[in-house]
Short mmCIF file of N, CA and C and ligand atoms in Angstrom, two decimals:
data_model
loop_
_atom_site.label_atom_id
_atom_site.label_comp_id
_atom_site.label_asym_id
_atom_site.label_seq_id
_atom_site.Cartn_x
_atom_site.Cartn_y
_atom_site.Cartn_z
N MET A 1188 0.85 -1.20 0.00
CA MET A 1188 0.00 0.00 0.00
C MET A 1188 0.89 1.26 0.00
N ASN A 1189 0.54 2.24 -0.86
CA ASN A 1189 1.28 3.50 -0.75
C ASN A 1189 0.29 4.66 -0.55
N ASN A 1190 0.86 5.87 -0.43
CA ASN A 1190 0.02 6.99 0.01
C ASN A 1190 -0.51 7.84 -1.15
N SER A 1191 -0.35 7.36 -2.40
CA SER A 1191 -0.70 8.22 -3.54
C SER A 1191 -2.20 8.54 -3.61
N ALA A 1192 -3.05 7.69 -3.01
CA ALA A 1192 -4.50 7.95 -3.07
C ALA A 1192 -4.94 8.93 -1.96
N LEU A 1193 -4.04 9.25 -1.04
CA LEU A 1193 -4.42 10.11 0.09
C LEU A 1193 -4.27 11.58 -0.27
N GLU A 1194 -5.19 12.39 0.20
CA GLU A 1194 -5.17 13.83 -0.11
C GLU A 1194 -4.06 14.52 0.69
N GLY A 1195 -3.26 15.33 -0.02
CA GLY A 1195 -2.14 16.00 0.64
C GLY A 1195 -2.58 17.08 1.62
N ARG A 1196 -1.68 17.38 2.56
CA ARG A 1196 -1.96 18.45 3.55
C ARG A 1196 -0.80 19.44 3.54
N PRO A 1197 -1.11 20.72 3.68
CA PRO A 1197 -0.03 21.71 3.68
C PRO A 1197 0.87 21.59 4.91
N VAL A 1198 2.10 22.04 4.73
CA VAL A 1198 3.09 21.99 5.82
C VAL A 1198 2.57 22.74 7.04
N ARG A 1199 1.88 23.87 6.79
CA ARG A 1199 1.46 24.72 7.92
C ARG A 1199 0.57 23.99 8.91
N GLU A 1200 -0.10 22.92 8.47
CA GLU A 1200 -0.97 22.19 9.40
C GLU A 1200 -0.18 21.37 10.41
N SER A 1201 1.10 21.13 10.12
CA SER A 1201 1.91 20.34 11.07
C SER A 1201 2.78 21.23 11.94
N ARG A 1202 2.85 22.52 11.61
CA ARG A 1202 3.81 23.40 12.29
C ARG A 1202 3.55 23.42 13.79
N SER A 1203 4.61 23.23 14.57
CA SER A 1203 4.46 23.13 16.02
C SER A 1203 5.54 23.93 16.72
N GLU A 1204 5.27 24.31 17.96
CA GLU A 1204 6.22 25.12 18.72
C GLU A 1204 6.20 24.69 20.18
N TYR A 1205 7.36 24.69 20.78
CA TYR A 1205 7.51 24.37 22.20
C TYR A 1205 8.34 25.48 22.82
N THR A 1206 7.96 25.96 23.97
CA THR A 1206 8.78 26.95 24.68
C THR A 1206 8.92 26.49 26.12
N GLN A 1207 10.15 26.51 26.63
CA GLN A 1207 10.36 26.04 28.00
C GLN A 1207 11.48 26.86 28.65
N VAL A 1208 11.29 27.18 29.94
CA VAL A 1208 12.37 27.84 30.69
C VAL A 1208 13.30 26.75 31.19
N ALA A 1209 14.61 26.95 30.99
CA ALA A 1209 15.60 25.95 31.44
C ALA A 1209 15.70 26.00 32.96
N LEU A 1210 15.49 24.86 33.61
CA LEU A 1210 15.49 24.77 35.07
C LEU A 1210 16.73 24.04 35.57
N PRO A 1211 17.10 24.23 36.86
CA PRO A 1211 18.33 23.60 37.39
C PRO A 1211 18.34 22.08 37.22
N ASN A 1212 17.18 21.44 37.30
CA ASN A 1212 17.10 19.98 37.14
C ASN A 1212 17.60 19.50 35.78
N ASP A 1213 17.57 20.40 34.79
CA ASP A 1213 17.93 20.02 33.41
C ASP A 1213 19.41 20.32 33.12
N ALA A 1214 20.17 20.76 34.15
CA ALA A 1214 21.51 21.30 33.88
C ALA A 1214 22.62 20.48 34.54
N ASN A 1215 23.86 20.70 34.06
CA ASN A 1215 25.03 20.10 34.70
C ASN A 1215 25.51 21.02 35.83
N ILE A 1216 26.64 20.67 36.46
CA ILE A 1216 27.08 21.44 37.63
C ILE A 1216 27.58 22.84 37.27
N LEU A 1217 27.78 23.09 35.98
CA LEU A 1217 28.20 24.44 35.54
C LEU A 1217 27.01 25.32 35.18
N GLY A 1218 25.80 24.74 35.31
CA GLY A 1218 24.60 25.55 34.99
C GLY A 1218 24.24 25.53 33.52
N SER A 1219 24.87 24.64 32.75
CA SER A 1219 24.51 24.51 31.32
C SER A 1219 23.52 23.36 31.16
N VAL A 1220 22.52 23.61 30.35
CA VAL A 1220 21.50 22.58 30.14
C VAL A 1220 22.12 21.37 29.42
N LEU A 1221 21.75 20.17 29.86
CA LEU A 1221 22.29 18.94 29.28
C LEU A 1221 21.82 18.77 27.84
N GLY A 1222 22.74 18.32 26.99
CA GLY A 1222 22.38 18.07 25.59
C GLY A 1222 21.22 17.08 25.49
N GLY A 1223 21.20 16.10 26.40
CA GLY A 1223 20.14 15.09 26.37
C GLY A 1223 18.76 15.70 26.62
N HIS A 1224 18.75 16.76 27.43
CA HIS A 1224 17.45 17.43 27.68
C HIS A 1224 16.97 18.12 26.40
N ILE A 1225 17.91 18.78 25.72
CA ILE A 1225 17.54 19.46 24.46
C ILE A 1225 17.08 18.40 23.44
N MET A 1226 17.77 17.25 23.44
CA MET A 1226 17.39 16.19 22.49
C MET A 1226 15.98 15.67 22.78
N GLN A 1227 15.66 15.58 24.06
CA GLN A 1227 14.30 15.13 24.41
C GLN A 1227 13.25 16.14 23.91
N LEU A 1228 13.56 17.43 24.08
CA LEU A 1228 12.62 18.46 23.60
C LEU A 1228 12.49 18.41 22.08
N ILE A 1229 13.62 18.16 21.40
CA ILE A 1229 13.59 18.05 19.93
C ILE A 1229 12.69 16.89 19.51
N ASP A 1230 12.81 15.78 20.21
CA ASP A 1230 12.00 14.59 19.90
C ASP A 1230 10.51 14.91 20.13
N LEU A 1231 10.22 15.58 21.25
CA LEU A 1231 8.82 15.89 21.57
C LEU A 1231 8.22 16.87 20.56
N CYS A 1232 8.98 17.92 20.25
CA CYS A 1232 8.47 18.95 19.33
C CYS A 1232 8.34 18.37 17.92
N GLY A 1233 9.31 17.54 17.52
CA GLY A 1233 9.24 16.89 16.20
C GLY A 1233 8.07 15.92 16.14
N GLY A 1234 7.88 15.16 17.20
CA GLY A 1234 6.79 14.18 17.25
C GLY A 1234 5.43 14.85 17.17
N LEU A 1235 5.34 16.03 17.75
CA LEU A 1235 4.07 16.77 17.71
C LEU A 1235 3.73 17.16 16.26
N ALA A 1236 4.74 17.63 15.52
CA ALA A 1236 4.49 17.98 14.11
C ALA A 1236 4.09 16.74 13.31
N ALA A 1237 4.79 15.63 13.55
CA ALA A 1237 4.48 14.39 12.81
C ALA A 1237 3.06 13.93 13.14
N TRP A 1238 2.71 13.98 14.41
CA TRP A 1238 1.36 13.56 14.83
C TRP A 1238 0.30 14.50 14.22
N ARG A 1239 0.59 15.80 14.23
CA ARG A 1239 -0.39 16.75 13.67
C ARG A 1239 -0.61 16.50 12.18
N HIS A 1240 0.48 16.09 11.49
CA HIS A 1240 0.31 15.81 10.07
C HIS A 1240 -0.44 14.49 9.85
N ALA A 1241 0.00 13.45 10.57
CA ALA A 1241 -0.54 12.10 10.31
C ALA A 1241 -1.88 11.87 11.00
N ARG A 1242 -2.08 12.55 12.15
CA ARG A 1242 -3.27 12.30 12.99
C ARG A 1242 -3.36 10.83 13.35
N LYS A 1243 -2.18 10.24 13.59
CA LYS A 1243 -2.06 8.83 14.00
C LYS A 1243 -0.87 8.75 14.96
N PRO A 1244 -0.79 7.66 15.75
CA PRO A 1244 0.39 7.51 16.60
C PRO A 1244 1.66 7.44 15.73
N VAL A 1245 2.73 8.04 16.23
CA VAL A 1245 4.00 8.02 15.50
C VAL A 1245 5.12 7.59 16.45
N VAL A 1246 6.15 6.95 15.88
CA VAL A 1246 7.35 6.64 16.67
C VAL A 1246 8.56 7.23 15.96
N THR A 1247 9.58 7.52 16.77
CA THR A 1247 10.83 8.04 16.21
C THR A 1247 11.60 6.86 15.63
N ALA A 1248 11.89 6.91 14.33
CA ALA A 1248 12.68 5.84 13.71
C ALA A 1248 14.16 6.19 13.73
N SER A 1249 14.48 7.47 13.50
CA SER A 1249 15.90 7.86 13.52
C SER A 1249 16.02 9.37 13.69
N VAL A 1250 17.20 9.75 14.14
CA VAL A 1250 17.53 11.18 14.30
C VAL A 1250 18.85 11.39 13.60
N ASP A 1251 18.89 12.35 12.68
CA ASP A 1251 20.16 12.67 12.02
C ASP A 1251 21.01 13.44 13.02
N ASN A 1252 22.25 13.72 12.66
CA ASN A 1252 23.17 14.30 13.65
C ASN A 1252 22.69 15.65 14.19
N ILE A 1253 23.01 15.88 15.46
CA ILE A 1253 22.61 17.13 16.13
C ILE A 1253 23.88 17.82 16.65
N SER A 1254 23.99 19.12 16.40
CA SER A 1254 25.10 19.90 16.99
C SER A 1254 24.52 20.91 17.96
N PHE A 1255 25.32 21.30 18.93
CA PHE A 1255 24.91 22.35 19.88
C PHE A 1255 25.83 23.54 19.65
N LEU A 1256 25.27 24.60 19.10
CA LEU A 1256 26.09 25.72 18.66
C LEU A 1256 26.24 26.80 19.72
N HIS A 1257 25.34 26.82 20.68
CA HIS A 1257 25.33 27.90 21.67
C HIS A 1257 24.90 27.31 23.01
N PRO A 1258 25.62 27.62 24.11
CA PRO A 1258 25.21 27.03 25.38
C PRO A 1258 23.86 27.55 25.85
N VAL A 1259 23.13 26.67 26.52
CA VAL A 1259 21.83 27.07 27.10
C VAL A 1259 22.02 27.04 28.61
N ARG A 1260 21.81 28.17 29.26
CA ARG A 1260 22.04 28.29 30.70
C ARG A 1260 20.71 28.21 31.44
N VAL A 1261 20.79 27.81 32.71
CA VAL A 1261 19.61 27.82 33.57
C VAL A 1261 19.00 29.23 33.55
N GLY A 1262 17.70 29.30 33.37
CA GLY A 1262 17.01 30.61 33.32
C GLY A 1262 16.77 31.09 31.89
N HIS A 1263 17.54 30.53 30.94
CA HIS A 1263 17.29 30.89 29.53
C HIS A 1263 15.97 30.27 29.07
N VAL A 1264 15.43 30.85 28.00
CA VAL A 1264 14.20 30.29 27.41
C VAL A 1264 14.60 29.47 26.18
N ILE A 1265 14.12 28.23 26.14
CA ILE A 1265 14.40 27.35 24.99
C ILE A 1265 13.17 27.37 24.09
N ILE A 1266 13.40 27.69 22.82
CA ILE A 1266 12.29 27.81 21.87
C ILE A 1266 12.54 26.80 20.74
N LEU A 1267 11.55 25.95 20.47
CA LEU A 1267 11.69 24.95 19.40
C LEU A 1267 10.55 25.11 18.41
N LYS A 1268 10.87 24.96 17.12
CA LYS A 1268 9.84 24.99 16.08
C LYS A 1268 10.05 23.78 15.16
N SER A 1269 8.95 23.17 14.77
CA SER A 1269 9.06 21.96 13.94
C SER A 1269 7.98 21.95 12.87
N SER A 1270 8.26 21.22 11.80
CA SER A 1270 7.23 20.98 10.78
C SER A 1270 7.67 19.78 9.92
N VAL A 1271 6.70 19.21 9.24
CA VAL A 1271 7.00 18.05 8.38
C VAL A 1271 7.57 18.56 7.06
N ASN A 1272 8.76 18.08 6.72
CA ASN A 1272 9.40 18.50 5.46
C ASN A 1272 8.90 17.68 4.28
N ARG A 1273 8.72 16.38 4.54
CA ARG A 1273 8.32 15.49 3.43
C ARG A 1273 7.81 14.17 4.00
N VAL A 1274 6.83 13.62 3.31
CA VAL A 1274 6.33 12.28 3.65
C VAL A 1274 6.81 11.34 2.57
N PHE A 1275 7.26 10.16 2.95
CA PHE A 1275 7.68 9.17 1.94
C PHE A 1275 6.53 8.18 1.73
N ASN A 1276 6.24 7.38 2.72
CA ASN A 1276 5.01 6.58 2.68
C ASN A 1276 4.46 6.52 4.10
N SER A 1277 5.03 5.64 4.92
CA SER A 1277 4.63 5.67 6.34
C SER A 1277 5.58 6.58 7.13
N SER A 1278 6.70 6.94 6.53
CA SER A 1278 7.69 7.74 7.27
C SER A 1278 7.67 9.19 6.81
N MET A 1279 8.07 10.05 7.74
CA MET A 1279 8.08 11.49 7.49
C MET A 1279 9.39 12.07 7.98
N GLU A 1280 9.97 12.98 7.21
CA GLU A 1280 11.09 13.76 7.76
C GLU A 1280 10.52 15.01 8.39
N VAL A 1281 10.91 15.23 9.64
CA VAL A 1281 10.50 16.44 10.37
C VAL A 1281 11.75 17.25 10.68
N GLY A 1282 11.70 18.54 10.43
CA GLY A 1282 12.79 19.44 10.78
C GLY A 1282 12.46 20.15 12.08
N VAL A 1283 13.45 20.22 12.97
CA VAL A 1283 13.26 20.95 14.24
C VAL A 1283 14.39 21.95 14.39
N LYS A 1284 14.04 23.18 14.72
CA LYS A 1284 15.07 24.20 14.93
C LYS A 1284 14.92 24.71 16.36
N VAL A 1285 16.07 24.94 17.01
CA VAL A 1285 16.06 25.33 18.43
C VAL A 1285 16.80 26.65 18.59
N TRP A 1286 16.19 27.55 19.36
CA TRP A 1286 16.82 28.83 19.70
C TRP A 1286 16.87 28.95 21.21
N VAL A 1287 17.80 29.77 21.69
CA VAL A 1287 17.85 30.06 23.12
C VAL A 1287 17.74 31.58 23.28
N GLU A 1288 16.87 31.97 24.21
CA GLU A 1288 16.66 33.40 24.46
C GLU A 1288 17.15 33.74 25.87
N ASP A 1289 17.98 34.77 25.94
CA ASP A 1289 18.41 35.29 27.24
C ASP A 1289 17.28 36.19 27.75
N ARG A 1290 16.68 35.79 28.86
CA ARG A 1290 15.49 36.54 29.33
C ARG A 1290 15.84 37.96 29.75
N ASN A 1291 17.11 38.16 30.18
CA ASN A 1291 17.50 39.50 30.67
C ASN A 1291 17.75 40.47 29.53
N THR A 1292 18.40 39.97 28.46
CA THR A 1292 18.79 40.88 27.37
C THR A 1292 17.84 40.77 26.17
N GLY A 1293 17.10 39.67 26.09
CA GLY A 1293 16.23 39.45 24.94
C GLY A 1293 16.97 38.90 23.73
N GLU A 1294 18.30 38.71 23.88
CA GLU A 1294 19.09 38.15 22.74
C GLU A 1294 18.64 36.73 22.43
N VAL A 1295 18.53 36.43 21.15
CA VAL A 1295 18.12 35.08 20.73
C VAL A 1295 19.21 34.50 19.84
N HIS A 1296 19.63 33.27 20.15
CA HIS A 1296 20.64 32.58 19.33
C HIS A 1296 20.09 31.25 18.85
N HIS A 1297 20.41 30.93 17.60
CA HIS A 1297 20.09 29.60 17.08
C HIS A 1297 21.08 28.63 17.72
N THR A 1298 20.58 27.56 18.34
CA THR A 1298 21.52 26.63 18.98
C THR A 1298 21.59 25.26 18.32
N SER A 1299 20.48 24.76 17.77
CA SER A 1299 20.53 23.43 17.15
C SER A 1299 19.51 23.33 16.02
N SER A 1300 19.81 22.43 15.09
CA SER A 1300 18.82 22.03 14.08
C SER A 1300 18.92 20.52 13.96
N ALA A 1301 17.80 19.88 13.71
CA ALA A 1301 17.85 18.42 13.58
C ALA A 1301 16.79 17.95 12.60
N TYR A 1302 17.10 16.84 11.95
CA TYR A 1302 16.11 16.17 11.11
C TYR A 1302 15.81 14.82 11.75
N LEU A 1303 14.54 14.56 11.93
CA LEU A 1303 14.12 13.29 12.53
C LEU A 1303 13.18 12.58 11.56
N THR A 1304 13.21 11.25 11.63
CA THR A 1304 12.25 10.47 10.86
C THR A 1304 11.28 9.82 11.82
N PHE A 1305 10.00 10.09 11.61
CA PHE A 1305 8.93 9.46 12.39
C PHE A 1305 8.16 8.53 11.47
N VAL A 1306 7.67 7.43 12.04
CA VAL A 1306 6.87 6.47 11.28
C VAL A 1306 5.48 6.39 11.94
N ALA A 1307 4.45 6.50 11.11
CA ALA A 1307 3.07 6.40 11.62
C ALA A 1307 2.68 4.93 11.72
N LEU A 1308 1.93 4.62 12.76
CA LEU A 1308 1.54 3.23 13.01
C LEU A 1308 0.02 3.09 13.04
N ASP A 1309 -0.44 1.90 12.61
CA ASP A 1309 -1.89 1.63 12.70
C ASP A 1309 -2.21 1.04 14.08
N GLU A 1310 -3.45 0.58 14.26
CA GLU A 1310 -3.91 0.10 15.57
C GLU A 1310 -3.11 -1.11 16.05
N SER A 1311 -2.56 -1.87 15.07
CA SER A 1311 -1.81 -3.05 15.50
C SER A 1311 -0.30 -2.77 15.58
N GLY A 1312 0.05 -1.49 15.44
CA GLY A 1312 1.47 -1.13 15.62
C GLY A 1312 2.31 -1.34 14.37
N ARG A 1313 1.66 -1.51 13.21
CA ARG A 1313 2.39 -1.68 11.95
C ARG A 1313 2.46 -0.33 11.22
N PRO A 1314 3.56 -0.09 10.47
CA PRO A 1314 3.64 1.15 9.71
C PRO A 1314 2.45 1.31 8.76
N VAL A 1315 1.93 2.53 8.67
CA VAL A 1315 0.75 2.80 7.84
C VAL A 1315 0.99 4.06 6.99
N SER A 1316 0.43 4.07 5.77
CA SER A 1316 0.64 5.21 4.86
C SER A 1316 0.10 6.50 5.45
N VAL A 1317 0.79 7.57 5.11
CA VAL A 1317 0.43 8.91 5.60
C VAL A 1317 0.20 9.81 4.40
N ALA A 1318 -0.75 10.75 4.51
CA ALA A 1318 -1.02 11.70 3.42
C ALA A 1318 0.26 12.45 3.04
N PRO A 1319 0.47 12.73 1.75
CA PRO A 1319 1.65 13.51 1.37
C PRO A 1319 1.57 14.92 1.95
N VAL A 1320 2.72 15.57 2.03
CA VAL A 1320 2.74 16.96 2.48
C VAL A 1320 2.84 17.86 1.25
N LEU A 1321 2.16 18.99 1.28
CA LEU A 1321 2.15 19.91 0.13
C LEU A 1321 2.94 21.17 0.47
N PRO A 1322 4.18 21.27 -0.03
CA PRO A 1322 4.94 22.49 0.24
C PRO A 1322 4.33 23.67 -0.53
N GLU A 1323 4.22 24.83 0.13
CA GLU A 1323 3.59 25.99 -0.51
C GLU A 1323 4.57 27.14 -0.73
N THR A 1324 5.52 27.30 0.18
CA THR A 1324 6.44 28.43 0.07
C THR A 1324 7.77 27.96 -0.54
N GLU A 1325 8.60 28.93 -0.88
CA GLU A 1325 9.92 28.58 -1.46
C GLU A 1325 10.74 27.77 -0.46
N ASP A 1326 10.74 28.20 0.82
CA ASP A 1326 11.49 27.47 1.85
C ASP A 1326 10.96 26.05 2.01
N GLU A 1327 9.64 25.91 1.98
CA GLU A 1327 9.05 24.57 2.14
C GLU A 1327 9.43 23.67 0.96
N ARG A 1328 9.45 24.25 -0.25
CA ARG A 1328 9.83 23.46 -1.43
C ARG A 1328 11.30 23.05 -1.35
N ARG A 1329 12.16 23.99 -0.85
CA ARG A 1329 13.59 23.68 -0.70
C ARG A 1329 13.78 22.53 0.30
N ARG A 1330 13.07 22.62 1.43
CA ARG A 1330 13.20 21.56 2.45
C ARG A 1330 12.68 20.22 1.92
N PHE A 1331 11.62 20.29 1.11
CA PHE A 1331 11.03 19.07 0.51
C PHE A 1331 12.08 18.38 -0.37
N GLU A 1332 12.74 19.20 -1.22
CA GLU A 1332 13.77 18.63 -2.11
C GLU A 1332 14.93 18.05 -1.31
N GLN A 1333 15.38 18.82 -0.30
CA GLN A 1333 16.52 18.36 0.53
C GLN A 1333 16.17 17.04 1.23
N ALA A 1334 14.91 16.93 1.66
CA ALA A 1334 14.50 15.73 2.41
C ALA A 1334 14.68 14.48 1.56
N GLY A 1335 14.47 14.61 0.25
CA GLY A 1335 14.67 13.47 -0.65
C GLY A 1335 16.13 13.03 -0.62
N ARG A 1336 17.05 14.02 -0.63
CA ARG A 1336 18.48 13.68 -0.59
C ARG A 1336 18.86 13.08 0.77
N HIS A 1337 18.29 13.67 1.84
CA HIS A 1337 18.57 13.11 3.19
C HIS A 1337 18.14 11.64 3.24
N ARG A 1338 16.97 11.35 2.68
CA ARG A 1338 16.46 9.96 2.73
C ARG A 1338 17.40 9.02 1.97
N ASP A 1339 17.89 9.47 0.80
CA ASP A 1339 18.82 8.62 0.05
C ASP A 1339 20.01 8.25 0.93
N GLY A 1340 20.53 9.24 1.66
CA GLY A 1340 21.68 9.01 2.54
C GLY A 1340 21.33 8.04 3.66
N ARG A 1341 20.13 8.22 4.24
CA ARG A 1341 19.72 7.34 5.34
C ARG A 1341 19.57 5.89 4.88
N LEU A 1342 18.98 5.74 3.68
CA LEU A 1342 18.78 4.37 3.19
C LEU A 1342 20.12 3.68 2.95
N LEU A 1343 21.10 4.48 2.44
CA LEU A 1343 22.44 3.94 2.23
C LEU A 1343 23.06 3.50 3.55
N THR A 1344 22.92 4.36 4.58
CA THR A 1344 23.51 4.05 5.89
C THR A 1344 22.85 2.81 6.48
N ARG A 1345 21.50 2.75 6.36
CA ARG A 1345 20.79 1.58 6.90
C ARG A 1345 21.27 0.31 6.23
N HIS A 1346 21.42 0.41 4.89
CA HIS A 1346 21.83 -0.76 4.12
C HIS A 1346 23.23 -1.17 4.53
N ASP A 1347 24.14 -0.17 4.65
CA ASP A 1347 25.53 -0.46 5.03
C ASP A 1347 25.59 -1.13 6.39
N SER A 1348 24.81 -0.59 7.39
CA SER A 1348 24.94 -1.14 8.73
C SER A 1348 24.33 -2.54 8.79
N SER A 1349 23.24 -2.79 7.97
CA SER A 1349 22.68 -4.14 8.04
C SER A 1349 23.62 -5.14 7.36
N CYS A 1350 24.42 -4.67 6.36
CA CYS A 1350 25.35 -5.58 5.69
C CYS A 1350 26.54 -5.91 6.59
N SER A 1351 26.92 -4.96 7.47
CA SER A 1351 28.13 -5.18 8.25
C SER A 1351 27.90 -6.04 9.48
N LYS A 1352 26.63 -6.38 9.77
CA LYS A 1352 26.36 -7.20 10.96
C LYS A 1352 26.64 -8.67 10.71
C1 COA B 439 10.35 2.38 12.97
C2 COA B 439 9.66 1.03 12.85
C3 COA B 439 8.15 1.18 13.09
C4 COA B 439 9.90 0.53 11.41
O1 COA B 439 9.31 -0.73 11.34
P1 COA B 439 9.75 -1.79 10.20
O2 COA B 439 9.04 -3.04 10.48
O3 COA B 439 11.23 -1.76 10.07
O4 COA B 439 9.05 -1.16 8.98
P2 COA B 439 9.50 -1.03 7.46
O5 COA B 439 10.81 -1.66 7.13
O6 COA B 439 8.29 -1.46 6.69
O7 COA B 439 9.68 0.55 7.32
C5 COA B 439 8.59 1.42 7.50
C6 COA B 439 9.06 2.82 7.22
O8 COA B 439 10.00 3.21 8.21
C7 COA B 439 11.18 3.69 7.58
N1 COA B 439 12.30 3.39 8.47
C8 COA B 439 12.51 2.24 9.13
N2 COA B 439 13.63 2.33 9.86
C9 COA B 439 14.13 3.57 9.65
C10 COA B 439 15.28 4.28 10.11
N3 COA B 439 16.16 3.73 10.94
N4 COA B 439 15.47 5.54 9.68
C11 COA B 439 14.60 6.13 8.84
N5 COA B 439 13.48 5.51 8.36
C12 COA B 439 13.27 4.25 8.76
C13 COA B 439 11.25 2.94 6.27
O9 COA B 439 12.07 3.63 5.33
C14 COA B 439 9.79 2.96 5.87
O10 COA B 439 9.46 4.23 5.35
P3 COA B 439 8.35 4.42 4.17
O11 COA B 439 7.11 3.64 4.57
O12 COA B 439 8.07 5.89 4.17
O13 COA B 439 8.96 3.93 2.91
C15 COA B 439 10.24 -0.03 13.84
O14 COA B 439 11.62 -0.23 13.55
C16 COA B 439 10.09 0.39 15.28
O15 COA B 439 9.02 0.25 15.87
N6 COA B 439 11.17 0.92 15.90
C17 COA B 439 11.10 1.38 17.28
C18 COA B 439 10.56 2.81 17.33
C19 COA B 439 10.62 3.36 18.73
O16 COA B 439 10.26 2.69 19.68
N7 COA B 439 11.07 4.59 18.86
C20 COA B 439 11.22 5.23 20.12
C21 COA B 439 12.65 5.36 20.49
S1 COA B 439 13.31 3.88 21.17
#
């Protein structure tokens, strides 16, 4: 089964946002927020976009590499935005971008970007086709094209790792 018979949905319907104040519980002894905490927020914000697009349960299948470009300190505001870049069949590439805002100065820095693949599941937990996404803006079309190249790379990596076992 593939998704060609399903009616497409615009990217804007999946767009999601998370905002959280960094608390001491999320930080190391130097007061910097743990990378793992940011990764959890990326997964949650990305999953929300995937769920909004698919309107079905989704699981994280993979996360492409994540860099941390700017430290996040306790008291800073963490802002995440996500949307579905492209649907393949049951899987979707979701882009998540993270910024950190200094509450005292109002300065905002981009700290991370990530691409995640989520897979939609049916009632029995099997992958199920998802409606295609319809890019409308130039940026959305660019991300759609890039997502195709990202997928080619992922499939190669998956194939390589399954061959080396
Ligand atoms: C992701 C999962 C549902 C895929 O199941 P599967 O039986 O391997 O399914 P398939 O081989 O039919 O693949 C289904 C889709 O997932 C994609 N996929 C599977 N593994 C992937 C991976 N590692 N990275 C990217 N996409 C992946 C396939 O490309 C396919 O996409 P398509 O339908 O758009 O073409 C299954 O591996 C799983 O449940 N993993 C655990 C997910 C989880 O618990 N995540 C939480 C973190 S532990």
